[in-house]
Short mmCIF file of C-alpha atoms in Angstrom, two decimals:
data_model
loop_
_atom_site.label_atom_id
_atom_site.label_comp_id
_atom_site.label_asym_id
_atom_site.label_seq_id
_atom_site.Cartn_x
_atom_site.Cartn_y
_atom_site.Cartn_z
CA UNK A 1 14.39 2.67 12.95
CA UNK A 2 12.07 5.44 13.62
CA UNK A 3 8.72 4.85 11.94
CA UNK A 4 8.14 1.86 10.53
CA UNK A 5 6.55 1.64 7.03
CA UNK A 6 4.56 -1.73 6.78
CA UNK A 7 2.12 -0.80 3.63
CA UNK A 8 3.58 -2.10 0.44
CA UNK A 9 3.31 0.53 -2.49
CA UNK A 10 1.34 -1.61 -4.67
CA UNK A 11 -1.41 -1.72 -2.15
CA UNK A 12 -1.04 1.99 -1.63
CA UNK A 13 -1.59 2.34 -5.56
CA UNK A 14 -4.55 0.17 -5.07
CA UNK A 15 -6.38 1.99 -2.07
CA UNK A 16 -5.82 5.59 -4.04
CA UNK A 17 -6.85 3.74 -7.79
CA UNK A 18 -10.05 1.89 -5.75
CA UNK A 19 -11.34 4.94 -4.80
CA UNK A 20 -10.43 6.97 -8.20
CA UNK A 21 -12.86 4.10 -9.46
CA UNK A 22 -15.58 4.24 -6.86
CA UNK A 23 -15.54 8.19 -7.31
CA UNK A 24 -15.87 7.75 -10.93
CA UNK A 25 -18.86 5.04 -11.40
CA UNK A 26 -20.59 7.94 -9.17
CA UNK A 27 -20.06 10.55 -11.36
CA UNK A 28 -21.06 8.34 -14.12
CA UNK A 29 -24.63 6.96 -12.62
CA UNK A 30 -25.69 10.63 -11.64
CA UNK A 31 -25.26 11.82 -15.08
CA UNK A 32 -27.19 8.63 -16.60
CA UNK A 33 -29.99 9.06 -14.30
CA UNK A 34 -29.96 12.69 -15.17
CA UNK A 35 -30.08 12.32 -18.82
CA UNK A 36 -32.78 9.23 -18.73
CA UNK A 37 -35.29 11.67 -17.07
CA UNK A 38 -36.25 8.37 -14.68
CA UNK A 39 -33.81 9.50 -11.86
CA UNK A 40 -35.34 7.59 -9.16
CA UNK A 41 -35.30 4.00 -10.79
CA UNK A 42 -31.87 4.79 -12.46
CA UNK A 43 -30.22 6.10 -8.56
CA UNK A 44 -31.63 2.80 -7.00
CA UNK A 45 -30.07 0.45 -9.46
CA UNK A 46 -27.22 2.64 -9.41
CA UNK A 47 -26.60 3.11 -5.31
CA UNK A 48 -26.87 -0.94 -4.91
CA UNK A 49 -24.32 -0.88 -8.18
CA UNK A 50 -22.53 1.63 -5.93
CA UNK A 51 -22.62 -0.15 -2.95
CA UNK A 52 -21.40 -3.52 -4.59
CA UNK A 53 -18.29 -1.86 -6.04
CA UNK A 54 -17.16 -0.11 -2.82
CA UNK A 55 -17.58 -3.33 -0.57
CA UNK A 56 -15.44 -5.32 -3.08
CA UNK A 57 -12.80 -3.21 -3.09
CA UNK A 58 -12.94 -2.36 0.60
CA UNK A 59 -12.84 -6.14 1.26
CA UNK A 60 -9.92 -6.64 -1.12
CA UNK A 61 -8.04 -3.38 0.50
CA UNK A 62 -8.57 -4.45 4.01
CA UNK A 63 -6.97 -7.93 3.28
CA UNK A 64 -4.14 -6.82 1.36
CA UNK A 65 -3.53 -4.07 4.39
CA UNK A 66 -3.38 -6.76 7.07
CA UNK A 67 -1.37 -9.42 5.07
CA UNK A 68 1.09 -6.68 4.60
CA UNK A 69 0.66 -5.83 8.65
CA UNK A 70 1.06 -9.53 9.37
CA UNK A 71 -1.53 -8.97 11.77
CA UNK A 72 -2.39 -11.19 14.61
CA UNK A 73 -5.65 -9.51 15.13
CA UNK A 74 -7.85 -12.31 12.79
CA UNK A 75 -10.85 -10.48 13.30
CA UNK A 76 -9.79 -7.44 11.16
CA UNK A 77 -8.50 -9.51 8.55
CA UNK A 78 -12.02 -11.97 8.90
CA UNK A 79 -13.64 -8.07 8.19
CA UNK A 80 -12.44 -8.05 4.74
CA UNK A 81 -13.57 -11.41 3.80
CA UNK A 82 -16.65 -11.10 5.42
CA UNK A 83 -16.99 -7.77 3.22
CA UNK A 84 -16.68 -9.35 -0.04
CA UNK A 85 -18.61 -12.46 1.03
CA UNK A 86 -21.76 -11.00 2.15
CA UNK A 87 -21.61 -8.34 -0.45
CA UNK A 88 -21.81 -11.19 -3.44
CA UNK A 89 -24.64 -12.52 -1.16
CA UNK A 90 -26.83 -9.28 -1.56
CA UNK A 91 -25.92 -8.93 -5.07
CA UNK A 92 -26.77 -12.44 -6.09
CA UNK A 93 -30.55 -11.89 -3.58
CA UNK A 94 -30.84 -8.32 -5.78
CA UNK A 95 -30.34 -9.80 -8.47
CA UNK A 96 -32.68 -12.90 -7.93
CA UNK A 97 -35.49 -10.14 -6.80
CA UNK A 98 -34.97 -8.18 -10.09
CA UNK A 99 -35.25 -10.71 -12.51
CA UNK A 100 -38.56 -12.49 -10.89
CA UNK A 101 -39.89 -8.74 -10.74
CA UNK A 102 -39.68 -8.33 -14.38
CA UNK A 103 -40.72 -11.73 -15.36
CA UNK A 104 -43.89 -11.14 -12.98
CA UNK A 105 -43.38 -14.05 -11.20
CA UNK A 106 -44.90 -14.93 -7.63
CA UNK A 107 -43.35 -16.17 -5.17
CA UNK A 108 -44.31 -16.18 -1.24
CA UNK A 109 -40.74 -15.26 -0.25
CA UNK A 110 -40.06 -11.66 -0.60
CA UNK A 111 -36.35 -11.84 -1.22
CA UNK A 112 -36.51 -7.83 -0.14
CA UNK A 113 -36.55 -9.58 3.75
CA UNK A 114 -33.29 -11.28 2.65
CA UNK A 115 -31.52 -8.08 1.47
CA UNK A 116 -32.74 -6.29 4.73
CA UNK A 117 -31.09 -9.45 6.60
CA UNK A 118 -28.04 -9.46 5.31
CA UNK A 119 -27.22 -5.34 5.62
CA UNK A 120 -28.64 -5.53 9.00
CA UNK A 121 -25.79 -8.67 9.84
CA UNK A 122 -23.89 -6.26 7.94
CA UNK A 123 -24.40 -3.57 10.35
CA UNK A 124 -23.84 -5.61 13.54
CA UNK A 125 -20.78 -6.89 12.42
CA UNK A 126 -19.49 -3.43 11.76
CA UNK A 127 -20.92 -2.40 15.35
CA UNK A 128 -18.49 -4.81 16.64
CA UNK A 129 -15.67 -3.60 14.79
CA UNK A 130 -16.89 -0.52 16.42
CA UNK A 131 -16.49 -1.50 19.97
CA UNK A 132 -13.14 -3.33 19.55
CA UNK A 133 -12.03 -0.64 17.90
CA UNK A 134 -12.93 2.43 20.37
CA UNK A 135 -11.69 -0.38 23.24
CA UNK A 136 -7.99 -0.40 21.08
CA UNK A 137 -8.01 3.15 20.68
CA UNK A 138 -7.61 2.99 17.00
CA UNK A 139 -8.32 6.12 15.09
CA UNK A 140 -11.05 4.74 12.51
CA UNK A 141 -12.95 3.13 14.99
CA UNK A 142 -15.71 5.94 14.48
CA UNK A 143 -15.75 5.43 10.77
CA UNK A 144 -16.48 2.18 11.52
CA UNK A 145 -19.45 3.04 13.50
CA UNK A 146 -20.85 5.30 10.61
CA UNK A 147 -20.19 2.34 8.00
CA UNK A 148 -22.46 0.65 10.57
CA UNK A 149 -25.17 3.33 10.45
CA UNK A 150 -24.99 3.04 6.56
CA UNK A 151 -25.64 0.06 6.31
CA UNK A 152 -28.40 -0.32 8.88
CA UNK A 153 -29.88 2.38 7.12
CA UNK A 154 -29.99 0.59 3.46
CA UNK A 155 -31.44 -2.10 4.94
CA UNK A 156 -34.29 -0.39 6.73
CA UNK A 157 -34.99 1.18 3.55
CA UNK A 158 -35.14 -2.37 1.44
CA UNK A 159 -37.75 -3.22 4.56
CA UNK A 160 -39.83 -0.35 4.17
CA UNK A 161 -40.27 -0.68 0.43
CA UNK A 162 -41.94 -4.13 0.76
CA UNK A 163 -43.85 -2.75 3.61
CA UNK A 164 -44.88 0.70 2.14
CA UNK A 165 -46.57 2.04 -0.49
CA UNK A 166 -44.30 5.32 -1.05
CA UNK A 167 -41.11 6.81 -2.57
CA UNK A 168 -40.20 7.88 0.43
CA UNK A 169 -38.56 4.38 1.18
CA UNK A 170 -36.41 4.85 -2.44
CA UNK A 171 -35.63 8.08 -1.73
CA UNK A 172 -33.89 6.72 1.39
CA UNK A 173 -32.29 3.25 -0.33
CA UNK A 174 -30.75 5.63 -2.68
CA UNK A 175 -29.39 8.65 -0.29
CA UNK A 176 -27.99 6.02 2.24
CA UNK A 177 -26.35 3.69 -0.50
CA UNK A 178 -24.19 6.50 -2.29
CA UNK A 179 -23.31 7.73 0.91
CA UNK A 180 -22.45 4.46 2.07
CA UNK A 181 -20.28 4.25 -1.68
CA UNK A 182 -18.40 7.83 -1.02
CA UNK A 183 -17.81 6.91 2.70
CA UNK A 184 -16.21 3.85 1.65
CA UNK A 185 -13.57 5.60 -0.41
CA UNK A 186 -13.51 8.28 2.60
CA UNK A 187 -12.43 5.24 4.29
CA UNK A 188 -10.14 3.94 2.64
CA UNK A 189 -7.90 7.33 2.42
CA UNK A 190 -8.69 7.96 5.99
CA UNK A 191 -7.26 5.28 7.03
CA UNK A 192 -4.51 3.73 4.98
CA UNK A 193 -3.53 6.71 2.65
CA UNK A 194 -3.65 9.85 5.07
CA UNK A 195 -2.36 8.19 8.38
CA UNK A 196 -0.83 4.75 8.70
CA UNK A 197 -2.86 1.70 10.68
CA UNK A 198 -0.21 1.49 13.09
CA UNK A 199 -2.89 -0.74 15.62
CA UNK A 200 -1.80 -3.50 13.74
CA UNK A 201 1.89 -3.63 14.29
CA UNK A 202 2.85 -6.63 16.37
CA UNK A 203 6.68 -7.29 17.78
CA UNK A 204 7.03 -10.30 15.70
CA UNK A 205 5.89 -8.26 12.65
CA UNK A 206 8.09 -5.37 13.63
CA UNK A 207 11.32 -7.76 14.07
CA UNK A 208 10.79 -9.47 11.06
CA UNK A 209 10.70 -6.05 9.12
CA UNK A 210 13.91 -5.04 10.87
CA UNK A 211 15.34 -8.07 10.27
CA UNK A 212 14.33 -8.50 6.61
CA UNK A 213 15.75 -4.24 5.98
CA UNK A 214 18.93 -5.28 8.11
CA UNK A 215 19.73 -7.88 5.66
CA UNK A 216 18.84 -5.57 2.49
CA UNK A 217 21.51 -3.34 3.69
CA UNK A 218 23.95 -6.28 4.06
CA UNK A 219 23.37 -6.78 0.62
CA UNK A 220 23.71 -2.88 -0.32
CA UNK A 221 27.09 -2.80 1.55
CA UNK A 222 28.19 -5.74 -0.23
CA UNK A 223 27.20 -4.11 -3.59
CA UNK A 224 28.83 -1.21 -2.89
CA UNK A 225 32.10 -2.63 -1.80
CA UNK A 226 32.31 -5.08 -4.39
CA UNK A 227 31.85 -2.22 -7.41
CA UNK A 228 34.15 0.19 -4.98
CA UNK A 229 36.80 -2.13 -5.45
CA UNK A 230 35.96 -2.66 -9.25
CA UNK A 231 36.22 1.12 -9.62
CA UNK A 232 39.12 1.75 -7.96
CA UNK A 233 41.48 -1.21 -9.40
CA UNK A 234 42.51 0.58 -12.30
CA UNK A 235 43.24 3.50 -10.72
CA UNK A 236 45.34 1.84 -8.38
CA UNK A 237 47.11 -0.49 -10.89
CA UNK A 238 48.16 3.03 -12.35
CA UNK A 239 49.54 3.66 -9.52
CA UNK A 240 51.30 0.79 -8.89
CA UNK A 241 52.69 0.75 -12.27
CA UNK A 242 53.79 4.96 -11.80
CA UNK A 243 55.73 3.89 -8.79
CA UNK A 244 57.26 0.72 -10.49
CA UNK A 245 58.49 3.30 -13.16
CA UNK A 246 60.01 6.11 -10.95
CA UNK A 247 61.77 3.23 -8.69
CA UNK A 248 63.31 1.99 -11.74
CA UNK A 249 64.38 5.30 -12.94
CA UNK A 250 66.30 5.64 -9.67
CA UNK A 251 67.72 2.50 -9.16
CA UNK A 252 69.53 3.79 -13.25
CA UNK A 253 70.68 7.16 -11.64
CA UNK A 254 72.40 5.32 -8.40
CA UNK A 255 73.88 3.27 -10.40
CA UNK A 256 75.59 5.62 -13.15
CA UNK A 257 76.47 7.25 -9.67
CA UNK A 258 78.20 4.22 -8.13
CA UNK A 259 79.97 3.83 -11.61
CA UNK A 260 80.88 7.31 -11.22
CA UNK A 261 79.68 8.12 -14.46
CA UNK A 262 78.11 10.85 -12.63
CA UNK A 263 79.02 13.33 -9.96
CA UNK A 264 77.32 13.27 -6.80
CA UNK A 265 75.90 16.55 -7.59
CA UNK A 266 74.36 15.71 -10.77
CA UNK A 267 72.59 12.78 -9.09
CA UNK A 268 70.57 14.33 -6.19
CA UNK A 269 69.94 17.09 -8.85
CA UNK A 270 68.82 14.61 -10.97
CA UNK A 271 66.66 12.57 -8.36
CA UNK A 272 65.06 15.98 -7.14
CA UNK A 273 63.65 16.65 -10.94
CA UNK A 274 62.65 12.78 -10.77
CA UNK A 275 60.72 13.36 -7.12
CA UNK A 276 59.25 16.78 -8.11
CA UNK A 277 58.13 15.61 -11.27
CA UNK A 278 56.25 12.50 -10.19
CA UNK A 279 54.91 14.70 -7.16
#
């Protein structure tokens, strides 16, 4: 076997129709903030909306990549739950933080310091990824150091909106939260659509996927013999039944000849037109 094709097609469908969708909601915010004339407000609500969407998906991707893989490296697979976990986290704190700051309500907590917590675990955890991942010589292992940056970056930005009194801050949230969106589907092409994650093939994984195409192709053979035969029983029962026919037609002519009802010229002319005729 020369290259061996672990990724399923369904979740090859999935990666390309995730990031059709990511690509899309894009689109779509941009042109709302655009036509409400309140860009700012509209791209913040829009980047987190962003950045919730592409960590779902990522999360579910990365799972269904590594279940396909059979991977023994749990830490790759823990990535994509810890994706989608901590992402619902941040949504639920956002959302928390937006409904008490329309209803006015004060509180001592500034849930803003628990949104800046979680992207900056966020950002460690991809760090980490990082280093395994430059120490395996895998080939996204420097995407995963930019997702890193990302999200250290969105976090930084939540931080300095409680602490300043400036757009500068949203300006920020919202450039380093689409990017973070549009690097995600980046990601996800990169690195199970264009090339193949080939750092987590294992030998057991490997010789089960041999082993399970070795036995489809048992089965193919089988097939194929079994409806060869079907195919090719009439044909020879035909056959059978032509050569039945001539043998009986001969067996006639030796015997007028042994009767000497005929001459022995008239029966090997007589078996020649037989022979040539059948021939």
């Amino acid at each position: 076997m020369e290259k061996n094709k672990f990724l399923k097609s369904d979740t090859k469908t999935s990666s390309v129709v995730t990031s059709i969708i990511i690509s899309i909601a894009f689109i779509i915010l941009v042109i709302i903030g655009l036509m409400t004339g309140n860009f700012l407000n509209t791209s913040v609500i829009g980047s987190i909306v962003i950045v919730f969407i592409a960590s779902i998906f990522l999360g579910s991707i990365q799972i269904k990549v590594f279940k396909d893989y059979k991977s023994q490296k749990k830490y790759l697979c823990a990535d994509g739950i810890f994706y989608i976990c901590l992402t619902i986290l941040v949504a639920i704190t956002a959302i928390i933080y937006s409904f008490s700051s329309l209803a006015n309500t004060n509180s001592n907590v500034d849930l803003r310091y628990f949104i800046f917590f979680f992207a900056l675990v966020f950002a460690i955890w991809k760090i980490i990824i990082a280093v395994m991942g430059f120490k395996e010589k895998r080939f996204n292992a420097f995407a995963e150091l930019i997702l890193a940056i990302l999200w250290a970056l969105s976090g930084v930005s939540v931080l300095l909106i409680s602490l300043m009194d400036s757009l500068i801050p949203l300006y920020l949230l919202c450039i380093s939260n689409y990017a973070l969106g549009l690097f995600s589907v980046f990601y996800i092409l990169y690195s199970y659509i264009f090339k193949d994650p080939t750092f987590l093939e294992t030998p057991e994984a490997i010789e089960l996927l041999e082993k399970d195409q070795y036995e489809r192709q048992q089965r193919l053979n089988r097939f194929n013999n079994r409806f060869g035969s079907f195919v090719e029983q009439p044909q020879q029962k035909e056959t059978n039944e032509k050569n039945d026919d001539i043998e009986q037609k001969l067996n006639k002519l030796k015997n007028l000849l042994d009767k000497n009802f005929i001459t022995q010229e008239e029966y090997e002319k007589k078996k020649k037109e037989l022979l040539d005729s059948e021939l």
